[in-house]
């Protein structure tokens, strides 16, 4: 076993991973839907319909991120502090994206002129573009190793954040979110819009496959994932590719549930790949000695134990009513079916 | 400017802006839940109209509250990483529980509430709103549990090896006496905020003779809630003040602009303190009032800032070498008077509104309606003042007596990064604030019975079997 690593450390490392998986699986399609407002919808009516598919759920999807942030703060304060201060500008841009996107729903709904509404819907698009791209960049630059000092602080240069792999990572995550969103639209709407979403996604899969291959090569070249953990890393990469193929198959055969679950699995796979790759560290240093171990970053066992009990008590209820809310909004929407948002 | 100043500006700016909308949405959430419950019980359509109309304003304010809340959460790690390292073991837990217990509840049921009109039974729909209201109250509880620790640390141990504060007991954290003064004060203040915004906007409409019956009922409900909650807020605030005299005497002394020890039990109504010479300056005193307020016998001495500063410098010598413990006196002194003053005015106006609503006398009192409509602003002034006292008054500490603001800031963030984010945040806040106010006023002008001509032809039956 790894020195100093307690079961509770591992549980919370896993839980943070699960929270990020939840975030990307759920909010991932919200971002994709946001992108679809400009890249799929042709007119205002279609745009409204597209936005309406996520209207009731985007807010609770975003809470996965807020919970991940809070849980990271509570269980691994040093991870939270190192990551958040070290990635100041990318995270700041994520916040800007989340802000303009978060108010755009209400503000667009209460706009009076076309111009005003258009502005806030553009904000939805811009926010939906910035956030997944920046997250992709953060995660893929993080795993290449960052210059961390003995006090756990990152003093990084521009090239540490922005390099070939992090840009590929950013584009890839954005693209997958977009396809994931298209698959969600295929699930949620009827008529021409649904057909077009399927067609557009069919065209995008080949691009995604190229992207995934480039990403896999960069993982091999720029990280020590395959060196340190060859079997699991390659297995997860294989699952990611298989899920992408399944999603493509679903698009060709008109099976939207399969496609949706598969693109969700691709996003989940990427998160798992990263968490699997960095284990038993939370942050990878540019030199091995600078990496921060899970056990070094963690809170006391008492805090972790308390948090585990609290989570075990609350989480089942949260998952139950979240699922129930998706069940309530399960029916498909027709274009022009109007302003549900009273 | 240095990073410390810039980080403090950012924290202050975000907190103040965030806390304009949080109490508004908490307060409106409760009021809307009550309105909808009245609709379910009385089956009177006007309560449904009220629920929908004030619900719209609620949703608008909620949206801005949420997005600014995310900044708050991320800011600890981004701007105050050393604080996060020192405090994470304690501060993180309530923050995570807040997300898990409150935010999921709020956000899920707000989605359900906003999009299931006529889809579920009225009673179920009302329950959704109550769950939203409960969620936001719980959120306040947990975030204030964290803040209470910063004001009055309890049940912790400083680990010399890791150099951080570690939690001794989770229940101990929740039993913090500070929490059980701070939480009721803040939550009741939030309820007051929602109520007086309803009172103010309704008064404005009544003055312009818009939808008389609707606004009369709204104003009445708002005034009942507002009066009760304003009085209750002051009651708790009074208890808080008494606790403050022993827990954070410097804050207490600054709120009263007391440089010298207070021995005669008098209360200072007006003061223009001379911060350079550490002198009270011009002041107007009311004899015996302080003793009356504090419930003592008139012989109790309250230490002034000059005495306290010497004591604190001595107390923390060697551990935290801080040259001066003076807090921003003028801001604290006047903030307290604004908070308590506007609190009292709200309570009085609430009572007067209720009195003159009998026989609808108030309908013909244009000036009174005008004055009442201005009351929509009062809770925001009071809330902001309250937080200025709380947060500025713990200077130079982030965690009282344990960890300083200067030690809390992220060492790896540059001044340029902070300057950039400050400017962008400021512009975003200005944009959101302007748009929000514009949209609320616009919705109000349209009124509760406005039907969107575009939406009218979209009649569908969502309850029809084939839809499922």
PDB file of C-alpha atoms in Angstrom, chain A residues 93-337:
ATOM      1  CA  UNK A  93     -12.451  32.828 -17.160  1.00  0.00           C
ATOM      2  CA  UNK A  94     -14.521  29.809 -16.138  1.00  0.00           C
ATOM      3  CA  UNK A  95     -16.264  31.953 -13.561  1.00  0.00           C
ATOM      4  CA  UNK A  96     -16.945  34.660 -16.116  1.00  0.00           C
ATOM      5  CA  UNK A  97     -18.369  31.986 -18.412  1.00  0.00           C
ATOM      6  CA  UNK A  98     -20.545  30.550 -15.653  1.00  0.00           C
ATOM      7  CA  UNK A  99     -21.766  34.008 -14.657  1.00  0.00           C
ATOM      8  CA  UNK A 100     -22.863  35.212 -18.077  1.00  0.00           C
ATOM      9  CA  UNK A 101     -24.339  31.801 -18.837  1.00  0.00           C
ATOM     10  CA  UNK A 102     -26.082  31.526 -15.477  1.00  0.00           C
ATOM     11  CA  UNK A 103     -27.985  34.783 -15.803  1.00  0.00           C
ATOM     12  CA  UNK A 104     -28.625  34.395 -19.523  1.00  0.00           C
ATOM     13  CA  UNK A 105     -31.578  32.036 -19.034  1.00  0.00           C
ATOM     14  CA  UNK A 106     -33.620  34.428 -16.905  1.00  0.00           C
ATOM     15  CA  UNK A 107     -32.420  37.544 -18.669  1.00  0.00           C
ATOM     16  CA  UNK A 108     -33.203  36.183 -22.132  1.00  0.00           C
ATOM     17  CA  UNK A 109     -36.638  35.078 -20.959  1.00  0.00           C
ATOM     18  CA  UNK A 110     -37.436  38.563 -19.673  1.00  0.00           C
ATOM     19  CA  UNK A 111     -35.954  40.484 -22.566  1.00  0.00           C
ATOM     20  CA  UNK A 112     -38.200  42.888 -24.347  1.00  0.00           C
ATOM     21  CA  UNK A 113     -36.518  43.419 -27.682  1.00  0.00           C
ATOM     22  CA  UNK A 114     -35.039  40.894 -30.089  1.00  0.00           C
ATOM     23  CA  UNK A 115     -31.680  42.582 -29.747  1.00  0.00           C
ATOM     24  CA  UNK A 116     -31.682  42.236 -25.994  1.00  0.00           C
ATOM     25  CA  UNK A 117     -32.728  38.619 -26.102  1.00  0.00           C
ATOM     26  CA  UNK A 118     -30.129  37.930 -28.745  1.00  0.00           C
ATOM     27  CA  UNK A 119     -27.437  39.410 -26.545  1.00  0.00           C
ATOM     28  CA  UNK A 120     -28.250  37.158 -23.600  1.00  0.00           C
ATOM     29  CA  UNK A 121     -28.518  34.099 -25.821  1.00  0.00           C
ATOM     30  CA  UNK A 122     -25.099  34.916 -27.202  1.00  0.00           C
ATOM     31  CA  UNK A 123     -23.891  35.035 -23.627  1.00  0.00           C
ATOM     32  CA  UNK A 124     -25.234  31.519 -23.164  1.00  0.00           C
ATOM     33  CA  UNK A 125     -23.232  30.459 -26.194  1.00  0.00           C
ATOM     34  CA  UNK A 126     -20.051  32.224 -25.119  1.00  0.00           C
ATOM     35  CA  UNK A 127     -20.277  30.834 -21.589  1.00  0.00           C
ATOM     36  CA  UNK A 128     -20.926  27.344 -22.926  1.00  0.00           C
ATOM     37  CA  UNK A 129     -17.799  27.672 -25.040  1.00  0.00           C
ATOM     38  CA  UNK A 130     -15.407  29.112 -22.458  1.00  0.00           C
ATOM     39  CA  UNK A 131     -16.184  26.766 -19.576  1.00  0.00           C
ATOM     40  CA  UNK A 132     -15.590  23.321 -21.127  1.00  0.00           C
ATOM     41  CA  UNK A 133     -12.602  24.620 -23.097  1.00  0.00           C
ATOM     42  CA  UNK A 134     -10.946  26.026 -19.974  1.00  0.00           C
ATOM     43  CA  UNK A 135     -11.675  22.896 -17.964  1.00  0.00           C
ATOM     44  CA  UNK A 136     -10.132  20.798 -20.701  1.00  0.00           C
ATOM     45  CA  UNK A 137      -7.080  23.028 -20.643  1.00  0.00           C
ATOM     46  CA  UNK A 138      -6.750  22.950 -16.875  1.00  0.00           C
ATOM     47  CA  UNK A 139      -6.973  19.185 -16.585  1.00  0.00           C
ATOM     48  CA  UNK A 140      -4.645  18.435 -19.456  1.00  0.00           C
ATOM     49  CA  UNK A 141      -2.015  20.930 -18.404  1.00  0.00           C
ATOM     50  CA  UNK A 142      -2.263  19.763 -14.803  1.00  0.00           C
ATOM     51  CA  UNK A 143      -1.363  16.176 -15.673  1.00  0.00           C
ATOM     52  CA  UNK A 144       1.760  17.227 -17.577  1.00  0.00           C
ATOM     53  CA  UNK A 145       3.250  18.507 -14.330  1.00  0.00           C
ATOM     54  CA  UNK A 146       3.289  22.023 -12.928  1.00  0.00           C
ATOM     55  CA  UNK A 147       6.089  23.955 -11.208  1.00  0.00           C
ATOM     56  CA  UNK A 148       5.099  23.561  -7.563  1.00  0.00           C
ATOM     57  CA  UNK A 149       7.261  24.949  -4.757  1.00  0.00           C
ATOM     58  CA  UNK A 150       7.862  23.461  -1.303  1.00  0.00           C
ATOM     59  CA  UNK A 151       4.848  25.333   0.099  1.00  0.00           C
ATOM     60  CA  UNK A 152       2.609  23.686  -2.486  1.00  0.00           C
ATOM     61  CA  UNK A 153       2.229  26.883  -4.493  1.00  0.00           C
ATOM     62  CA  UNK A 154       2.243  26.834  -8.274  1.00  0.00           C
ATOM     63  CA  UNK A 155       4.388  29.478  -9.905  1.00  0.00           C
ATOM     64  CA  UNK A 156       3.680  28.737 -13.538  1.00  0.00           C
ATOM     65  CA  UNK A 157       4.496  30.414 -16.802  1.00  0.00           C
ATOM     66  CA  UNK A 158       2.121  30.899 -19.697  1.00  0.00           C
ATOM     67  CA  UNK A 159       3.514  27.824 -21.480  1.00  0.00           C
ATOM     68  CA  UNK A 160       2.669  25.654 -18.488  1.00  0.00           C
ATOM     69  CA  UNK A 161      -1.025  26.329 -18.988  1.00  0.00           C
ATOM     70  CA  UNK A 162      -1.108  26.815 -22.709  1.00  0.00           C
ATOM     71  CA  UNK A 163       0.678  24.183 -24.763  1.00  0.00           C
ATOM     72  CA  UNK A 164      -0.140  21.744 -27.528  1.00  0.00           C
ATOM     73  CA  UNK A 165      -1.635  19.144 -25.240  1.00  0.00           C
ATOM     74  CA  UNK A 166      -3.706  21.546 -23.200  1.00  0.00           C
ATOM     75  CA  UNK A 167      -5.150  23.118 -26.338  1.00  0.00           C
ATOM     76  CA  UNK A 168      -5.965  19.691 -27.761  1.00  0.00           C
ATOM     77  CA  UNK A 169      -7.518  18.856 -24.377  1.00  0.00           C
ATOM     78  CA  UNK A 170      -9.581  22.039 -24.380  1.00  0.00           C
ATOM     79  CA  UNK A 171     -10.837  21.528 -27.911  1.00  0.00           C
ATOM     80  CA  UNK A 172     -11.547  17.842 -27.283  1.00  0.00           C
ATOM     81  CA  UNK A 173     -13.606  18.449 -24.137  1.00  0.00           C
ATOM     82  CA  UNK A 174     -15.554  21.223 -25.873  1.00  0.00           C
ATOM     83  CA  UNK A 175     -16.218  19.028 -28.871  1.00  0.00           C
ATOM     84  CA  UNK A 176     -17.359  16.084 -26.778  1.00  0.00           C
ATOM     85  CA  UNK A 177     -19.645  18.355 -24.761  1.00  0.00           C
ATOM     86  CA  UNK A 178     -21.090  19.651 -28.006  1.00  0.00           C
ATOM     87  CA  UNK A 179     -21.788  16.166 -29.339  1.00  0.00           C
ATOM     88  CA  UNK A 180     -23.128  15.155 -25.914  1.00  0.00           C
ATOM     89  CA  UNK A 181     -25.475  18.139 -26.107  1.00  0.00           C
ATOM     90  CA  UNK A 182     -26.591  17.167 -29.601  1.00  0.00           C
ATOM     91  CA  UNK A 183     -27.341  13.682 -28.304  1.00  0.00           C
ATOM     92  CA  UNK A 184     -29.357  15.197 -25.487  1.00  0.00           C
ATOM     93  CA  UNK A 185     -31.280  17.280 -28.008  1.00  0.00           C
ATOM     94  CA  UNK A 186     -31.944  14.118 -30.003  1.00  0.00           C
ATOM     95  CA  UNK A 187     -33.460  12.688 -26.846  1.00  0.00           C
ATOM     96  CA  UNK A 188     -35.507  15.711 -25.926  1.00  0.00           C
ATOM     97  CA  UNK A 189     -36.984  17.230 -29.057  1.00  0.00           C
ATOM     98  CA  UNK A 190     -39.095  16.088 -31.945  1.00  0.00           C
ATOM     99  CA  UNK A 191     -39.170  16.826 -35.641  1.00  0.00           C
ATOM    100  CA  UNK A 192     -36.664  18.470 -37.929  1.00  0.00           C
ATOM    101  CA  UNK A 193     -34.435  19.723 -35.145  1.00  0.00           C
ATOM    102  CA  UNK A 194     -33.883  16.199 -33.912  1.00  0.00           C
ATOM    103  CA  UNK A 195     -33.012  14.933 -37.378  1.00  0.00           C
ATOM    104  CA  UNK A 196     -30.550  17.762 -37.907  1.00  0.00           C
ATOM    105  CA  UNK A 197     -28.940  17.166 -34.523  1.00  0.00           C
ATOM    106  CA  UNK A 198     -28.383  13.557 -35.512  1.00  0.00           C
ATOM    107  CA  UNK A 199     -26.927  14.483 -38.901  1.00  0.00           C
ATOM    108  CA  UNK A 200     -24.609  17.089 -37.434  1.00  0.00           C
ATOM    109  CA  UNK A 201     -23.352  14.674 -34.800  1.00  0.00           C
ATOM    110  CA  UNK A 202     -22.676  12.055 -37.462  1.00  0.00           C
ATOM    111  CA  UNK A 203     -20.342  14.513 -39.187  1.00  0.00           C
ATOM    112  CA  UNK A 204     -18.549  15.336 -35.951  1.00  0.00           C
ATOM    113  CA  UNK A 205     -17.592  11.835 -34.848  1.00  0.00           C
ATOM    114  CA  UNK A 206     -14.736  11.427 -37.355  1.00  0.00           C
ATOM    115  CA  UNK A 207     -13.260  14.670 -36.037  1.00  0.00           C
ATOM    116  CA  UNK A 208     -13.627  13.336 -32.522  1.00  0.00           C
ATOM    117  CA  UNK A 209     -11.865  10.084 -33.389  1.00  0.00           C
ATOM    118  CA  UNK A 210      -8.877  11.984 -34.776  1.00  0.00           C
ATOM    119  CA  UNK A 211      -8.883  14.129 -31.651  1.00  0.00           C
ATOM    120  CA  UNK A 212      -8.940  11.113 -29.364  1.00  0.00           C
ATOM    121  CA  UNK A 213      -6.012   9.502 -31.159  1.00  0.00           C
ATOM    122  CA  UNK A 214      -3.990  12.727 -30.900  1.00  0.00           C
ATOM    123  CA  UNK A 215      -4.965  12.961 -27.243  1.00  0.00           C
ATOM    124  CA  UNK A 216      -3.846   9.379 -26.584  1.00  0.00           C
ATOM    125  CA  UNK A 217      -0.496  10.044 -28.244  1.00  0.00           C
ATOM    126  CA  UNK A 218      -0.054  13.188 -26.152  1.00  0.00           C
ATOM    127  CA  UNK A 219      -0.947  11.307 -22.977  1.00  0.00           C
ATOM    128  CA  UNK A 220       1.833   8.881 -23.862  1.00  0.00           C
ATOM    129  CA  UNK A 221       4.320  11.595 -24.761  1.00  0.00           C
ATOM    130  CA  UNK A 222       3.605  14.325 -22.218  1.00  0.00           C
ATOM    131  CA  UNK A 223       2.575  12.416 -19.098  1.00  0.00           C
ATOM    132  CA  UNK A 224       3.896   9.491 -17.164  1.00  0.00           C
ATOM    133  CA  UNK A 225       0.481   7.820 -17.062  1.00  0.00           C
ATOM    134  CA  UNK A 226       1.389   4.918 -19.299  1.00  0.00           C
ATOM    135  CA  UNK A 227       4.789   4.503 -17.697  1.00  0.00           C
ATOM    136  CA  UNK A 228       3.419   4.419 -14.167  1.00  0.00           C
ATOM    137  CA  UNK A 229       0.101   2.723 -14.762  1.00  0.00           C
ATOM    138  CA  UNK A 230       0.180   1.044 -18.160  1.00  0.00           C
ATOM    139  CA  UNK A 231      -2.667  -1.442 -17.814  1.00  0.00           C
ATOM    140  CA  UNK A 232      -5.355   0.776 -16.353  1.00  0.00           C
ATOM    141  CA  UNK A 233      -4.442   3.794 -18.496  1.00  0.00           C
ATOM    142  CA  UNK A 234      -4.642   1.832 -21.716  1.00  0.00           C
ATOM    143  CA  UNK A 235      -7.814   0.079 -20.564  1.00  0.00           C
ATOM    144  CA  UNK A 236      -9.527   3.413 -19.828  1.00  0.00           C
ATOM    145  CA  UNK A 237      -8.352   4.862 -23.147  1.00  0.00           C
ATOM    146  CA  UNK A 238      -9.843   1.812 -24.843  1.00  0.00           C
ATOM    147  CA  UNK A 239     -13.143   2.323 -23.025  1.00  0.00           C
ATOM    148  CA  UNK A 240     -13.197   5.979 -24.106  1.00  0.00           C
ATOM    149  CA  UNK A 241     -12.677   5.024 -27.730  1.00  0.00           C
ATOM    150  CA  UNK A 242     -15.217   2.205 -27.505  1.00  0.00           C
ATOM    151  CA  UNK A 243     -17.788   4.574 -26.012  1.00  0.00           C
ATOM    152  CA  UNK A 244     -17.143   7.074 -28.806  1.00  0.00           C
ATOM    153  CA  UNK A 245     -17.646   4.317 -31.379  1.00  0.00           C
ATOM    154  CA  UNK A 246     -20.861   3.243 -29.660  1.00  0.00           C
ATOM    155  CA  UNK A 247     -22.090   6.850 -29.733  1.00  0.00           C
ATOM    156  CA  UNK A 248     -21.344   7.017 -33.457  1.00  0.00           C
ATOM    157  CA  UNK A 249     -23.163   3.737 -33.997  1.00  0.00           C
ATOM    158  CA  UNK A 250     -26.122   5.153 -32.069  1.00  0.00           C
ATOM    159  CA  UNK A 251     -26.131   8.194 -34.346  1.00  0.00           C
ATOM    160  CA  UNK A 252     -26.079   6.076 -37.480  1.00  0.00           C
ATOM    161  CA  UNK A 253     -28.783   3.722 -36.287  1.00  0.00           C
ATOM    162  CA  UNK A 254     -30.996   6.362 -34.693  1.00  0.00           C
ATOM    163  CA  UNK A 255     -30.525   5.087 -31.158  1.00  0.00           C
ATOM    164  CA  UNK A 256     -30.347   8.329 -29.221  1.00  0.00           C
ATOM    165  CA  UNK A 257     -30.255   6.859 -25.726  1.00  0.00           C
ATOM    166  CA  UNK A 258     -27.203   4.801 -26.627  1.00  0.00           C
ATOM    167  CA  UNK A 259     -25.488   7.842 -28.128  1.00  0.00           C
ATOM    168  CA  UNK A 260     -26.292  10.022 -25.148  1.00  0.00           C
ATOM    169  CA  UNK A 261     -25.072   7.530 -22.569  1.00  0.00           C
ATOM    170  CA  UNK A 262     -21.965   6.856 -24.646  1.00  0.00           C
ATOM    171  CA  UNK A 263     -20.867  10.468 -25.021  1.00  0.00           C
ATOM    172  CA  UNK A 264     -21.513  10.791 -21.297  1.00  0.00           C
ATOM    173  CA  UNK A 265     -19.243   7.795 -20.828  1.00  0.00           C
ATOM    174  CA  UNK A 266     -16.551   9.433 -22.959  1.00  0.00           C
ATOM    175  CA  UNK A 267     -16.585  12.488 -20.698  1.00  0.00           C
ATOM    176  CA  UNK A 268     -16.661  10.309 -17.603  1.00  0.00           C
ATOM    177  CA  UNK A 269     -13.803   8.243 -19.042  1.00  0.00           C
ATOM    178  CA  UNK A 270     -11.607  11.289 -19.489  1.00  0.00           C
ATOM    179  CA  UNK A 271     -12.182  12.343 -15.880  1.00  0.00           C
ATOM    180  CA  UNK A 272     -11.451   8.811 -14.677  1.00  0.00           C
ATOM    181  CA  UNK A 273      -8.337   8.639 -16.862  1.00  0.00           C
ATOM    182  CA  UNK A 274      -7.001  11.767 -15.211  1.00  0.00           C
ATOM    183  CA  UNK A 275      -7.812  10.710 -11.655  1.00  0.00           C
ATOM    184  CA  UNK A 276      -6.406   7.235 -12.291  1.00  0.00           C
ATOM    185  CA  UNK A 277      -3.300   8.735 -13.826  1.00  0.00           C
ATOM    186  CA  UNK A 278      -2.477  11.178 -11.054  1.00  0.00           C
ATOM    187  CA  UNK A 279      -3.139   8.730  -8.191  1.00  0.00           C
ATOM    188  CA  UNK A 280      -1.585   8.626  -5.526  1.00  0.00           C
ATOM    189  CA  UNK A 281      -1.033  12.351  -6.074  1.00  0.00           C
ATOM    190  CA  UNK A 282      -3.483  15.191  -6.337  1.00  0.00           C
ATOM    191  CA  UNK A 283      -1.104  17.461  -8.207  1.00  0.00           C
ATOM    192  CA  UNK A 284       1.745  16.425 -10.448  1.00  0.00           C
ATOM    193  CA  UNK A 285       4.902  18.487 -10.165  1.00  0.00           C
ATOM    194  CA  UNK A 286       7.251  19.272 -13.026  1.00  0.00           C
ATOM    195  CA  UNK A 287       9.776  17.185 -11.130  1.00  0.00           C
ATOM    196  CA  UNK A 288       8.692  14.109  -9.237  1.00  0.00           C
ATOM    197  CA  UNK A 289       9.663  15.490  -5.835  1.00  0.00           C
ATOM    198  CA  UNK A 290       7.222  18.383  -6.212  1.00  0.00           C
ATOM    199  CA  UNK A 291       4.121  16.282  -6.679  1.00  0.00           C
ATOM    200  CA  UNK A 292       1.592  16.585  -3.865  1.00  0.00           C
ATOM    201  CA  UNK A 293       0.444  13.281  -2.400  1.00  0.00           C
ATOM    202  CA  UNK A 294      -3.191  12.640  -1.593  1.00  0.00           C
ATOM    203  CA  UNK A 295      -2.245  12.100   2.041  1.00  0.00           C
ATOM    204  CA  UNK A 296      -0.310  15.380   2.156  1.00  0.00           C
ATOM    205  CA  UNK A 297      -3.204  17.377   0.792  1.00  0.00           C
ATOM    206  CA  UNK A 298      -5.890  15.814   2.953  1.00  0.00           C
ATOM    207  CA  UNK A 299      -7.836  17.086   5.914  1.00  0.00           C
ATOM    208  CA  UNK A 300      -7.695  15.284   9.235  1.00  0.00           C
ATOM    209  CA  UNK A 301      -9.263  11.868   9.448  1.00  0.00           C
ATOM    210  CA  UNK A 302     -11.858  13.270  11.842  1.00  0.00           C
ATOM    211  CA  UNK A 303     -13.070  15.785   9.270  1.00  0.00           C
ATOM    212  CA  UNK A 304     -13.069  13.169   6.539  1.00  0.00           C
ATOM    213  CA  UNK A 305     -14.993  10.752   8.727  1.00  0.00           C
ATOM    214  CA  UNK A 306     -17.597  13.366   9.589  1.00  0.00           C
ATOM    215  CA  UNK A 307     -17.954  14.318   5.953  1.00  0.00           C
ATOM    216  CA  UNK A 308     -18.325  10.681   4.960  1.00  0.00           C
ATOM    217  CA  UNK A 309     -21.165  10.177   7.418  1.00  0.00           C
ATOM    218  CA  UNK A 310     -22.899  13.375   6.329  1.00  0.00           C
ATOM    219  CA  UNK A 311     -22.527  12.476   2.658  1.00  0.00           C
ATOM    220  CA  UNK A 312     -23.761   8.939   3.170  1.00  0.00           C
ATOM    221  CA  UNK A 313     -26.871  10.306   4.864  1.00  0.00           C
ATOM    222  CA  UNK A 314     -27.690  13.027   2.342  1.00  0.00           C
ATOM    223  CA  UNK A 315     -26.526  11.725  -1.021  1.00  0.00           C
ATOM    224  CA  UNK A 316     -29.221   9.039  -1.476  1.00  0.00           C
ATOM    225  CA  UNK A 317     -31.939  11.677  -1.079  1.00  0.00           C
ATOM    226  CA  UNK A 318     -30.191  14.042  -3.448  1.00  0.00           C
ATOM    227  CA  UNK A 319     -29.833  11.350  -6.092  1.00  0.00           C
ATOM    228  CA  UNK A 320     -33.447  10.320  -5.587  1.00  0.00           C
ATOM    229  CA  UNK A 321     -34.972  13.742  -6.133  1.00  0.00           C
ATOM    230  CA  UNK A 322     -32.540  14.562  -8.934  1.00  0.00           C
ATOM    231  CA  UNK A 323     -33.624  11.435 -10.791  1.00  0.00           C
ATOM    232  CA  UNK A 324     -37.220  12.239 -10.040  1.00  0.00           C
ATOM    233  CA  UNK A 325     -36.877  15.710 -11.549  1.00  0.00           C
ATOM    234  CA  UNK A 326     -35.476  14.209 -14.740  1.00  0.00           C
ATOM    235  CA  UNK A 327     -38.407  11.821 -14.735  1.00  0.00           C
ATOM    236  CA  UNK A 328     -40.876  14.702 -14.444  1.00  0.00           C
ATOM    237  CA  UNK A 329     -39.343  16.459 -17.442  1.00  0.00           C
ATOM    238  CA  UNK A 330     -38.956  13.317 -19.485  1.00  0.00           C
ATOM    239  CA  UNK A 331     -41.286  14.135 -22.333  1.00  0.00           C
ATOM    240  CA  UNK A 332     -40.044  15.438 -25.642  1.00  0.00           C
ATOM    241  CA  UNK A 333     -40.553  19.018 -26.702  1.00  0.00           C
ATOM    242  CA  UNK A 334     -41.901  20.161 -30.054  1.00  0.00           C
ATOM    243  CA  UNK A 335     -40.556  23.272 -31.723  1.00  0.00           C
ATOM    244  CA  UNK A 336     -42.798  26.231 -30.983  1.00  0.00           C
ATOM    245  CA  UNK A 337     -44.326  24.506 -28.031  1.00  0.00           C
TER     246      UNK A 337
END
